[in-house]
Coordinates of C-alpha atoms in Angstrom, one line a residue:
Chain A
M69 CA 7.3 40.9 -14.3
R70 CA 9.0 37.6 -14.4
T71 CA 10.4 35.3 -11.8
E72 CA 13.0 32.6 -11.9
S73 CA 11.5 29.2 -12.5
P74 CA 12.4 25.6 -13.0
D75 CA 14.0 25.0 -16.3
L76 CA 11.5 23.4 -18.6
A77 CA 14.2 21.3 -20.3
R78 CA 15.3 19.8 -17.1
N79 CA 11.8 18.3 -16.7
P80 CA 11.8 15.7 -19.4
E81 CA 8.6 14.1 -18.3
L82 CA 6.3 15.6 -21.0
Q83 CA 4.0 13.0 -22.6
V84 CA 2.1 13.9 -25.7
E85 CA -0.7 11.7 -26.8
A86 CA -3.7 12.1 -29.2
L87 CA -7.0 12.9 -27.5
G88 CA -9.1 12.0 -30.5
D89 CA -8.3 13.4 -34.0
R90 CA -8.7 17.1 -33.1
A91 CA -6.9 17.4 -29.7
L92 CA -3.6 16.5 -28.0
L93 CA -3.2 15.6 -24.3
L94 CA 0.0 17.0 -22.9
T95 CA 0.8 15.3 -19.5
L96 CA 3.4 16.8 -17.2
G97 CA 2.9 14.8 -14.1
S98 CA 0.1 13.4 -12.0
G99 CA -2.2 14.2 -9.1
I100 CA -2.6 17.6 -7.5
D101 CA 0.9 19.0 -7.1
P102 CA 1.8 22.7 -7.1
G103 CA 5.1 22.1 -8.9
V104 CA 3.5 20.0 -11.7
N105 CA 0.7 22.6 -12.0
D106 CA 3.3 25.4 -12.3
R107 CA 4.9 23.6 -15.2
V108 CA 1.4 23.2 -16.7
H109 CA 0.7 26.9 -16.7
Q110 CA 4.2 27.7 -17.8
L111 CA 3.9 25.4 -20.9
A112 CA 0.4 26.7 -21.6
A113 CA 1.7 30.3 -21.5
L114 CA 4.5 29.3 -23.9
L115 CA 2.3 27.5 -26.3
G116 CA -0.2 30.4 -26.2
Q117 CA 2.5 32.9 -27.1
K118 CA 3.6 30.8 -30.0
R119 CA 0.2 31.0 -31.7
L120 CA 0.6 27.6 -33.3
P121 CA -1.4 27.3 -36.6
G122 CA -4.9 25.8 -36.2
V123 CA -4.6 25.6 -32.4
H124 CA -7.7 27.3 -31.0
D125 CA -8.0 26.2 -27.4
L126 CA -5.4 25.4 -24.7
V127 CA -7.0 24.0 -21.6
P128 CA -4.6 23.7 -18.6
A129 CA -5.8 21.4 -15.8
Y130 CA -4.1 20.0 -12.7
A131 CA -1.4 18.1 -14.5
T132 CA -2.3 18.2 -18.2
I133 CA -2.9 20.6 -21.0
T134 CA -5.5 19.7 -23.6
L135 CA -4.7 21.4 -26.9
H136 CA -7.6 21.6 -29.4
Y137 CA -6.6 22.0 -33.0
D138 CA -7.7 21.8 -36.6
P139 CA -5.8 18.9 -38.3
T140 CA -6.0 20.6 -41.8
A141 CA -3.5 23.2 -40.5
W142 CA -1.0 20.4 -39.9
S143 CA -1.6 18.3 -43.0
G144 CA 0.7 17.8 -46.0
K145 CA 3.8 17.6 -43.8
G146 CA 4.7 14.0 -44.8
M147 CA 3.2 12.7 -41.6
P148 CA -0.2 12.6 -39.9
P149 CA -1.2 16.0 -38.5
F150 CA -1.2 14.8 -34.8
E151 CA 2.4 13.7 -35.3
A152 CA 3.5 16.9 -36.9
L153 CA 2.0 19.0 -34.1
S154 CA 3.3 16.7 -31.4
R155 CA 6.8 17.1 -32.7
E156 CA 6.4 20.9 -32.7
V157 CA 5.2 20.9 -29.1
M158 CA 8.1 18.6 -28.1
R159 CA 10.6 20.9 -29.9
L160 CA 9.2 24.0 -28.2
W161 CA 9.3 22.2 -24.8
K162 CA 12.9 21.2 -25.3
K163 CA 14.0 24.6 -26.6
A164 CA 12.2 26.5 -23.8
G165 CA 15.4 26.0 -21.8
A166 CA 15.7 28.6 -19.0
S167 CA 12.3 30.2 -19.8
A168 CA 10.8 32.0 -16.9
L169 CA 7.3 31.9 -15.4
P170 CA 5.3 35.1 -15.3
L171 CA 4.3 36.0 -11.7
P172 CA 0.8 34.9 -11.0
R173 CA -2.0 37.5 -10.6
L174 CA -3.3 38.0 -7.1
V175 CA -7.1 38.3 -7.0
E176 CA -9.0 39.4 -3.8
I177 CA -12.5 38.1 -3.3
P178 CA -14.6 39.9 -0.7
V179 CA -16.9 37.5 1.1
C180 CA -19.7 38.1 3.5
Y181 CA -19.6 35.0 5.7
G182 CA -22.5 33.3 7.6
G183 CA -26.1 34.3 8.0
D184 CA -28.2 34.3 4.9
F185 CA -25.0 34.6 2.8
G186 CA -23.5 31.4 4.3
P187 CA -26.3 29.2 5.6
D188 CA -24.0 26.2 6.3
L189 CA -21.3 28.1 8.2
N190 CA -22.6 26.8 11.6
D191 CA -22.8 23.2 10.3
V192 CA -19.3 23.4 9.0
A193 CA -18.2 24.9 12.4
S194 CA -19.7 22.0 14.3
L195 CA -18.5 19.4 11.8
C196 CA -14.9 20.5 12.5
S197 CA -15.4 21.4 16.2
R198 CA -14.5 25.0 15.9
S199 CA -16.4 28.3 16.3
P200 CA -17.9 29.9 13.2
E201 CA -15.5 32.9 13.7
E202 CA -12.5 30.5 13.7
V203 CA -13.8 28.9 10.4
I204 CA -14.0 32.3 8.8
A205 CA -10.5 33.3 10.1
R206 CA -8.9 30.1 8.8
H207 CA -10.7 30.3 5.4
A208 CA -9.7 34.0 5.0
A209 CA -6.1 33.5 6.2
A210 CA -5.0 31.1 3.4
S211 CA -3.6 31.9 0.0
Y212 CA -5.2 29.8 -2.7
R213 CA -4.0 28.6 -6.1
V214 CA -6.3 28.5 -9.1
Y215 CA -5.1 25.1 -10.3
M216 CA -7.5 25.1 -13.2
I217 CA -10.9 26.4 -14.5
G218 CA -13.5 23.9 -15.6
F219 CA -16.8 22.3 -14.8
S220 CA -18.8 25.5 -15.7
P221 CA -17.9 28.9 -17.0
G222 CA -15.5 30.6 -14.6
F223 CA -15.5 27.8 -12.0
A224 CA -12.0 27.7 -10.3
Y225 CA -10.5 24.6 -8.8
L226 CA -8.8 26.1 -5.8
G227 CA -6.0 24.5 -3.7
G228 CA -4.8 25.6 -0.3
L229 CA -7.8 25.0 2.0
D230 CA -6.8 24.7 5.7
T231 CA -7.5 21.0 6.3
T232 CA -8.8 21.8 9.8
I233 CA -12.0 23.3 8.2
A234 CA -12.6 20.6 5.6
A235 CA -16.2 19.4 5.6
P236 CA -18.1 16.8 3.6
R237 CA -20.7 17.7 1.0
R238 CA -24.3 18.3 2.2
S239 CA -26.2 15.0 2.3
T240 CA -29.0 16.7 0.2
P241 CA -27.8 19.1 -2.6
R242 CA -29.7 22.4 -2.8
L243 CA -31.8 22.9 -5.9
M244 CA -30.4 26.4 -6.4
V245 CA -27.3 28.0 -5.0
P246 CA -27.0 31.8 -5.7
A247 CA -24.2 33.0 -8.0
G248 CA -21.1 34.0 -5.9
S249 CA -21.7 31.5 -3.2
V250 CA -18.5 30.3 -1.5
G251 CA -18.5 26.7 -0.4
I252 CA -16.5 23.9 1.1
A253 CA -16.7 20.3 -0.1
G254 CA -14.2 17.8 1.4
M255 CA -10.7 19.3 1.0
Q256 CA -11.9 21.8 -1.6
T257 CA -13.2 25.3 -1.5
G258 CA -14.7 27.2 -4.4
I259 CA -17.1 29.9 -5.6
Y260 CA -20.2 29.2 -7.7
P261 CA -19.9 31.6 -10.7
L262 CA -23.6 31.0 -11.7
A263 CA -26.8 30.2 -9.9
T264 CA -26.9 26.4 -10.2
P265 CA -27.9 23.3 -8.1
G266 CA -25.1 22.4 -5.7
G267 CA -24.1 20.2 -2.9
W268 CA -21.3 22.1 -1.3
Q269 CA -21.5 23.6 2.2
I270 CA -22.1 27.3 1.7
I271 CA -20.3 29.4 4.2
G272 CA -20.5 32.8 2.5
Q273 CA -21.1 34.8 -0.7
T274 CA -19.2 37.3 -2.7
P275 CA -20.8 40.3 -4.4
K276 CA -18.2 40.0 -7.2
R277 CA -19.4 38.7 -10.5
L278 CA -17.2 35.8 -11.5
F279 CA -18.6 35.4 -15.0
L280 CA -20.0 38.1 -17.3
P281 CA -20.4 36.7 -20.8
S282 CA -20.8 40.1 -22.4
E283 CA -17.5 41.4 -21.2
A284 CA -14.3 41.3 -23.3
N285 CA -12.7 39.4 -20.4
P286 CA -15.7 37.3 -19.3
C287 CA -14.1 35.6 -16.3
L288 CA -12.7 37.2 -13.1
L289 CA -10.4 34.3 -12.4
H290 CA -7.8 32.8 -14.7
P291 CA -5.9 29.5 -14.5
G292 CA -2.8 30.0 -12.5
D293 CA -4.0 33.0 -10.4
R294 CA -3.5 33.3 -6.7
L295 CA -6.6 34.1 -4.6
R296 CA -7.4 35.4 -1.2
F297 CA -10.8 35.8 0.5
V298 CA -11.4 39.1 2.4
P299 CA -14.2 39.1 5.0
I300 CA -16.8 41.9 4.6
D301 CA -20.0 42.8 6.4
A302 CA -23.5 42.7 4.9
E303 CA -23.5 46.5 4.4
T304 CA -20.3 46.3 2.3
F305 CA -21.7 43.3 0.4
H306 CA -24.8 45.4 -0.7
A307 CA -22.6 48.4 -1.6
C308 CA -20.3 46.2 -3.6
A309 CA -23.2 44.4 -5.3
L310 CA -24.5 47.7 -6.6
E311 CA -21.2 48.6 -8.3
A312 CA -20.6 45.0 -9.5
P313 CA -18.5 43.8 -11.4
Chain B
M172 CA -36.3 38.4 -44.1
S173 CA -37.9 37.5 -40.8
L174 CA -39.7 34.6 -39.2
R175 CA -41.9 34.1 -36.2
V176 CA -42.3 31.0 -34.0
A177 CA -45.9 30.0 -34.1
S178 CA -45.6 26.9 -32.0
F179 CA -42.5 25.5 -30.2
G180 CA -41.1 22.0 -30.6
L181 CA -39.1 19.9 -28.2
L182 CA -35.9 22.0 -28.4
T183 CA -35.0 24.5 -31.1
T184 CA -31.9 26.6 -30.6
V185 CA -29.7 29.0 -32.6
Q186 CA -26.3 27.3 -33.3
D187 CA -23.2 27.9 -35.3
L188 CA -19.8 26.1 -35.3
G189 CA -19.3 27.0 -31.6
R190 CA -17.2 29.2 -29.4
R191 CA -13.4 29.0 -29.8
G192 CA -10.7 30.2 -27.4
F193 CA -12.6 30.2 -24.1
Q194 CA -12.3 26.6 -22.9
H195 CA -9.6 27.5 -20.5
L196 CA -12.2 29.7 -18.7
G197 CA -14.6 26.8 -18.5
V198 CA -16.7 28.0 -21.4
G199 CA -17.5 25.0 -23.7
P200 CA -17.6 25.5 -27.4
G201 CA -21.2 24.3 -27.9
G202 CA -22.3 24.8 -31.5
A203 CA -24.3 22.5 -33.8
M204 CA -24.4 18.9 -32.7
D205 CA -24.3 17.7 -36.3
E206 CA -21.6 20.0 -37.8
A207 CA -21.9 18.4 -41.3
S208 CA -25.6 19.2 -41.7
H209 CA -25.2 22.7 -40.3
R210 CA -22.3 23.4 -42.7
I211 CA -24.2 22.0 -45.8
A212 CA -27.2 24.1 -44.9
N213 CA -24.9 27.2 -45.0
L214 CA -22.9 26.1 -48.1
L215 CA -26.1 25.7 -50.1
L216 CA -27.0 29.4 -49.5
G217 CA -23.5 30.8 -50.0
N218 CA -23.3 31.6 -46.3
P219 CA -20.0 31.3 -44.4
N220 CA -19.6 28.0 -42.4
H221 CA -20.3 29.7 -39.1
A222 CA -23.5 31.5 -40.1
P223 CA -26.1 30.8 -37.4
T224 CA -28.7 28.1 -38.2
L225 CA -31.6 26.7 -36.2
E226 CA -31.1 23.3 -34.7
I227 CA -34.5 21.6 -34.6
T228 CA -34.7 18.5 -32.3
L229 CA -37.0 15.6 -33.0
S230 CA -40.4 17.3 -32.6
G231 CA -40.2 20.5 -34.6
P232 CA -41.7 23.9 -34.1
S233 CA -43.9 25.7 -36.6
L234 CA -42.4 28.7 -38.2
Y235 CA -44.2 31.5 -40.0
F236 CA -42.2 33.2 -42.7
E237 CA -43.2 36.9 -42.7
T238 CA -41.3 37.6 -45.9
E239 CA -40.4 35.6 -49.0
S240 CA -37.2 33.6 -48.2
M241 CA -34.7 31.2 -49.5
I242 CA -34.0 28.5 -47.0
T243 CA -32.4 25.1 -46.5
L244 CA -33.2 22.1 -44.3
C245 CA -30.4 19.6 -43.8
G246 CA -30.0 16.7 -41.4
A247 CA -32.8 14.7 -39.9
D248 CA -36.0 14.1 -41.8
L249 CA -38.6 15.4 -39.4
S250 CA -41.4 15.4 -42.1
P251 CA -41.2 19.1 -42.8
R252 CA -44.1 20.6 -44.8
I253 CA -45.6 23.8 -45.9
A254 CA -49.4 23.5 -46.2
D255 CA -49.9 20.1 -47.9
Q256 CA -46.6 20.2 -49.7
R257 CA -43.6 18.3 -48.5
M258 CA -40.5 20.5 -48.0
P259 CA -37.5 18.8 -49.6
L260 CA -34.2 18.5 -47.7
W261 CA -30.6 19.1 -48.8
R262 CA -31.3 21.8 -51.4
P263 CA -32.2 25.5 -51.6
V264 CA -35.9 26.2 -51.4
M265 CA -37.8 29.4 -52.1
V266 CA -40.8 29.8 -49.7
A267 CA -43.5 32.4 -50.2
A268 CA -44.3 35.2 -47.7
G269 CA -47.0 34.0 -45.3
S270 CA -45.9 30.3 -45.4
L271 CA -46.1 28.2 -42.3
L272 CA -43.3 25.6 -42.1
S273 CA -44.3 22.7 -39.8
F274 CA -42.8 19.4 -38.9
G275 CA -44.4 16.0 -38.4
R276 CA -43.2 12.5 -37.6
P277 CA -39.4 12.1 -37.2
V278 CA -38.6 9.7 -40.1
Q279 CA -34.9 9.6 -39.8
G280 CA -32.3 11.2 -37.4
A281 CA -32.8 13.5 -34.5
R282 CA -31.7 17.0 -35.5
C283 CA -32.5 19.1 -38.5
Y284 CA -30.8 22.4 -39.4
L285 CA -32.7 25.3 -40.9
G286 CA -30.4 27.7 -42.8
V287 CA -31.5 31.1 -44.2
E288 CA -29.6 33.4 -46.5
G289 CA -27.4 35.7 -44.4
G290 CA -27.9 33.5 -41.4
F291 CA -30.0 34.3 -38.3
Q292 CA -29.1 37.6 -36.8
V293 CA -28.3 37.3 -33.1
P294 CA -25.6 39.0 -31.0
R295 CA -22.3 37.2 -30.9
V296 CA -21.3 36.3 -27.4
M297 CA -17.6 35.5 -27.0
G298 CA -17.4 35.3 -30.8
S299 CA -20.2 32.9 -31.3
A300 CA -24.0 32.8 -31.9
S301 CA -24.4 29.4 -30.3
T302 CA -26.8 29.0 -27.4
H303 CA -25.1 28.1 -24.1
L304 CA -28.2 26.5 -22.5
S305 CA -26.8 25.8 -19.0
A306 CA -25.4 29.3 -18.5
G307 CA -28.2 31.0 -20.4
F308 CA -26.3 33.2 -22.9
G309 CA -25.7 33.3 -26.6
G310 CA -28.1 32.4 -29.4
F311 CA -31.5 33.9 -29.1
Q312 CA -31.6 35.4 -25.6
G313 CA -29.6 32.5 -24.2
R314 CA -32.5 30.0 -24.4
P315 CA -34.5 27.7 -26.7
L316 CA -37.1 29.4 -29.0
K317 CA -40.6 29.8 -27.8
I318 CA -43.9 31.0 -29.2
G319 CA -43.9 34.5 -30.4
D320 CA -40.1 34.9 -30.9
R321 CA -39.2 36.8 -34.0
L322 CA -35.9 36.2 -35.8
E323 CA -34.3 38.4 -38.3
T324 CA -31.7 37.4 -40.8
G325 CA -28.4 39.1 -41.5
P326 CA -27.5 40.9 -44.7
C327 CA -27.0 38.7 -47.7
P328 CA -24.1 39.8 -49.9
K329 CA -25.1 38.1 -53.1
V330 CA -28.3 36.9 -54.8
R331 CA -27.9 33.2 -55.4
Y332 CA -29.8 30.9 -57.9
P333 CA -31.3 33.6 -60.1
S334 CA -33.1 31.2 -62.3
L335 CA -34.8 29.4 -59.4
R336 CA -36.0 32.7 -58.1
Q337 CA -37.3 33.6 -61.6
R338 CA -39.3 30.3 -61.9
F339 CA -40.6 30.8 -58.3
H340 CA -41.9 34.2 -59.2
Q341 CA -43.4 33.2 -62.5
G342 CA -45.5 30.4 -61.0
Q343 CA -47.9 30.7 -58.0
H344 CA -45.6 28.5 -55.9
L345 CA -45.8 28.1 -52.1
L346 CA -42.4 26.6 -52.3
L347 CA -39.9 25.7 -55.0
G348 CA -36.6 23.9 -55.0
P349 CA -34.3 22.7 -57.8
D350 CA -34.4 19.1 -59.1
W351 CA -31.0 18.3 -57.5
F352 CA -29.8 17.8 -54.0
V353 CA -26.5 17.6 -52.1
P354 CA -25.2 14.0 -51.9
W355 CA -25.5 14.1 -48.1
Y356 CA -24.5 10.5 -47.7
Q357 CA -20.9 11.6 -48.4
F358 CA -21.0 13.4 -45.1
L359 CA -23.6 11.6 -42.9
E360 CA -25.1 8.2 -42.9
F361 CA -28.1 6.8 -41.2
A362 CA -27.1 3.1 -41.3
Q363 CA -28.6 1.0 -38.5
P364 CA -27.3 0.1 -36.1
A365 CA -25.0 3.2 -36.1
M366 CA -21.3 2.4 -36.3
L367 CA -19.2 4.8 -34.3
R368 CA -15.4 4.4 -34.7
F369 CA -13.2 5.5 -31.8
I370 CA -9.5 6.1 -31.1
P371 CA -8.5 4.4 -27.8
G372 CA -7.6 6.7 -25.0
S373 CA -5.5 6.6 -21.8
Q374 CA -7.8 4.2 -19.8
W375 CA -8.7 1.8 -22.7
S376 CA -5.9 -0.5 -21.7
G377 CA -7.1 -0.3 -18.1
L378 CA -10.4 -2.0 -18.9
T379 CA -10.7 -5.7 -18.0
G380 CA -10.3 -8.0 -20.9
P381 CA -13.9 -9.1 -20.9
S382 CA -15.0 -5.4 -20.7
R383 CA -12.8 -4.6 -23.8
Q384 CA -14.4 -7.5 -25.7
C385 CA -17.9 -6.5 -24.6
L386 CA -17.4 -2.9 -25.7
L387 CA -16.3 -4.0 -29.2
A388 CA -18.8 -6.9 -29.6
S389 CA -22.0 -5.8 -27.9
P390 CA -24.6 -3.4 -29.2
F391 CA -25.4 -0.4 -27.1
E392 CA -28.7 1.6 -26.8
V393 CA -29.1 5.3 -26.6
A394 CA -30.6 6.2 -23.2
A395 CA -33.6 8.5 -23.0
H396 CA -31.8 11.1 -20.8
S397 CA -29.3 11.8 -23.5
N398 CA -29.0 15.4 -24.6
R399 CA -26.7 18.1 -26.1
M400 CA -24.2 17.5 -23.2
G401 CA -23.8 13.8 -23.7
I402 CA -25.2 10.6 -25.1
R403 CA -25.6 7.9 -22.4
L404 CA -25.2 4.4 -23.6
L405 CA -27.1 1.5 -22.2
G406 CA -25.4 -1.9 -22.5
P407 CA -23.0 -4.2 -20.7
K408 CA -21.5 -2.7 -17.5
L409 CA -17.8 -2.2 -18.1
S410 CA -15.1 -2.2 -15.4
L411 CA -11.5 -1.3 -15.0
E412 CA -8.8 -3.6 -13.7
Q413 CA -8.2 -1.2 -10.9
P414 CA -10.2 1.8 -9.8
Q415 CA -8.4 4.9 -11.2
E416 CA -7.5 7.9 -9.1
M417 CA -8.3 10.6 -11.6
V418 CA -7.9 14.4 -11.4
S419 CA -9.9 16.5 -13.8
S420 CA -8.4 17.1 -17.2
G421 CA -9.6 18.5 -20.6
V422 CA -12.0 16.5 -22.7
A423 CA -13.3 16.8 -26.3
M424 CA -16.5 16.3 -28.2
G425 CA -16.5 12.6 -28.8
T426 CA -14.8 11.6 -25.5
L427 CA -16.1 8.3 -24.2
Q428 CA -16.2 8.6 -20.4
L429 CA -16.7 5.7 -18.0
P430 CA -18.3 6.8 -14.7
S431 CA -18.2 4.4 -11.7
D432 CA -21.6 2.9 -12.6
G433 CA -19.9 1.3 -15.6
S434 CA -22.1 2.9 -18.3
I435 CA -20.4 4.9 -21.1
I436 CA -21.2 8.6 -21.7
L437 CA -20.3 10.0 -25.1
L438 CA -19.6 13.7 -24.6
M439 CA -21.2 16.0 -27.2
A440 CA -21.4 19.7 -28.1
D441 CA -22.5 21.1 -24.7
R442 CA -20.0 19.0 -22.6
Q443 CA -18.1 20.5 -19.8
T444 CA -14.6 21.6 -20.7
T445 CA -12.9 19.2 -18.3
G446 CA -13.9 15.9 -16.7
G447 CA -12.6 13.6 -14.0
Y448 CA -13.9 10.2 -15.2
P449 CA -11.7 7.6 -16.8
R450 CA -11.5 8.2 -20.6
L451 CA -11.8 5.2 -22.8
G452 CA -11.2 7.1 -26.1
E453 CA -12.7 9.5 -28.6
V454 CA -15.2 8.9 -31.3
V455 CA -13.7 10.1 -34.6
S456 CA -14.8 13.5 -35.9
V457 CA -16.3 12.2 -39.1
D458 CA -18.7 9.9 -37.1
L459 CA -19.9 12.6 -34.7
P460 CA -22.6 13.9 -37.1
R461 CA -24.1 10.3 -37.0
A462 CA -23.8 10.3 -33.2
A463 CA -25.7 13.7 -33.1
Q464 CA -28.5 12.1 -35.2
L465 CA -29.0 9.2 -32.7
R466 CA -32.4 9.0 -31.1
P467 CA -33.3 7.6 -27.7
G468 CA -33.7 3.8 -28.0
E469 CA -31.6 3.6 -31.1
A470 CA -28.8 0.9 -31.3
L471 CA -25.2 1.5 -32.0
R472 CA -21.9 -0.3 -32.1
L473 CA -18.4 0.9 -31.4
S474 CA -15.2 -0.1 -33.3
Q475 CA -11.6 0.8 -32.9
V476 CA -9.4 2.8 -35.3
S477 CA -6.1 4.5 -35.1
V478 CA -5.6 8.2 -34.9
E479 CA -3.8 8.1 -38.3
E480 CA -6.9 6.6 -39.9
A481 CA -9.2 9.0 -38.2
Q482 CA -7.2 12.0 -39.4
D483 CA -7.2 10.6 -43.0
L484 CA -10.9 10.3 -42.8
F485 CA -11.2 13.8 -41.5
L486 CA -9.0 15.3 -44.2
S487 CA -10.8 13.5 -47.0
R488 CA -14.1 14.8 -45.6
E489 CA -12.8 18.3 -45.5
K490 CA -11.7 17.8 -49.1
R491 CA -15.3 16.7 -50.0
F492 CA -16.6 19.9 -48.3
H493 CA -14.2 21.9 -50.4
D494 CA -15.3 20.2 -53.6
L495 CA -18.9 20.7 -52.6
E496 CA -18.3 24.4 -52.1
L497 CA -16.9 24.7 -55.6
V498 CA -19.7 22.7 -57.2
L499 CA -22.3 24.9 -55.4
A500 CA -20.6 28.1 -56.3
D501 CA -21.0 27.0 -59.9
Q502 CA -24.7 26.1 -59.4
Q503 CA -25.5 29.3 -57.6
T504 CA -25.1 31.4 -60.7
L505 CA -27.7 29.3 -62.5

């Protein structure tokens, strides 16, 4: 399924620069901006489909794509490899014309809020002067955008947090946060894919596994996805955990 | 062939050339820190480039060879020996069944690669045998080797160096290598202080004038808490003209990041896929093996090159690898 989208060619602000001798940095804008991020995922999808020789990783971020490549695949073209590849990227970008953006996937993440699953829910509630129930309702009402994945395997940078439930990081990070923990840090919310140390305020936990290295598709979330949190009770959590992923 | 870990060193992991195609999911490539030594260890044995080797860091383990084996050690000189015989580097070596390979004082460099015919056999995770230490998958059970671990090697398609094998079997040798070695200095150098060339990145021009001068003129020292994720440089504190509002963006092996404390971090094999710190530039690929061989306390200097020059250097190194492969293919029938 495809949807109408802004014309790539009408957005001339693509900058291509070398990021070392084996990567290019493609910049489409700045800051955290849904429009810029749409174009990032659109161009990443286009470049992915083209299967450019020697290009082995395309890493979309908020406003950039980092393209990792093997320079030998672009040598012998009468110019340095980075220039040959940069020109090809620019050519594809200009030619894309009225290319369309595939509809994002919608992923639902069941979350058991509060209690042992979300030990910081009450703190977050008092920090933003609301009841815990209201924090849950507001957290689960929003639709989030997966701007990018980075930091650790399967960790999604989400945008769309209701600013009335934003809360600062814990003053003392926890030495271990269980995998699947859902937290708030400043204006961000996110899910810990792996058990790691962490300083976010933990308001709940999902029984879904976000990262399973042995699977053909190891990550539940992909860059560009849309995401919703669906509140569940402890009983459902344990039932889901048994049949994970 | 198989080997058993009799005592563990500081950090010994299974590595290959790393995971490709998963960085958009936050999974870093990992792989051998010193790609050149890893590749030569494989080339010598007729293995493919990506065959898994053991990366042995500073203080080596002792490894018991249960069966007769042809092996290679490339990279750092960590005083390897079998019984009272010194194990030579940068060449194929036959070792007898029941041999115990141990390491002593690190003489030069930080990481040594042990290659075996057929490569070490471990399950590929996301297409790679490299150990992802922070997430605990890949390599040997997702972790560094420990006492009692037993590693098997993969099938070896072709018998190499028949005459070396013959001489080994005729004599009562514990170990036997040829009287030649790979000219490793064409791929890796141990000059002191280390000279790392870098291509300036987006925030290079944002550094204050004195900071730019300092970076190019002052020696830096490798901090003790450097690891496979990054090498932390101790030296003059650098500052930007204006604090930069950064949002996270992809980084590479070799990226020089400048956190707000003003000390550079050189990102290495186990780096995160994206970073939010100002990016001063990238160390050129051909100098990354030297960076991988840096030890805590060692001195280094940084100098500036263009991306054109860096890619020329890269392509000529790849040509040298290709030539080496041809020369070795010739030798391997001897």
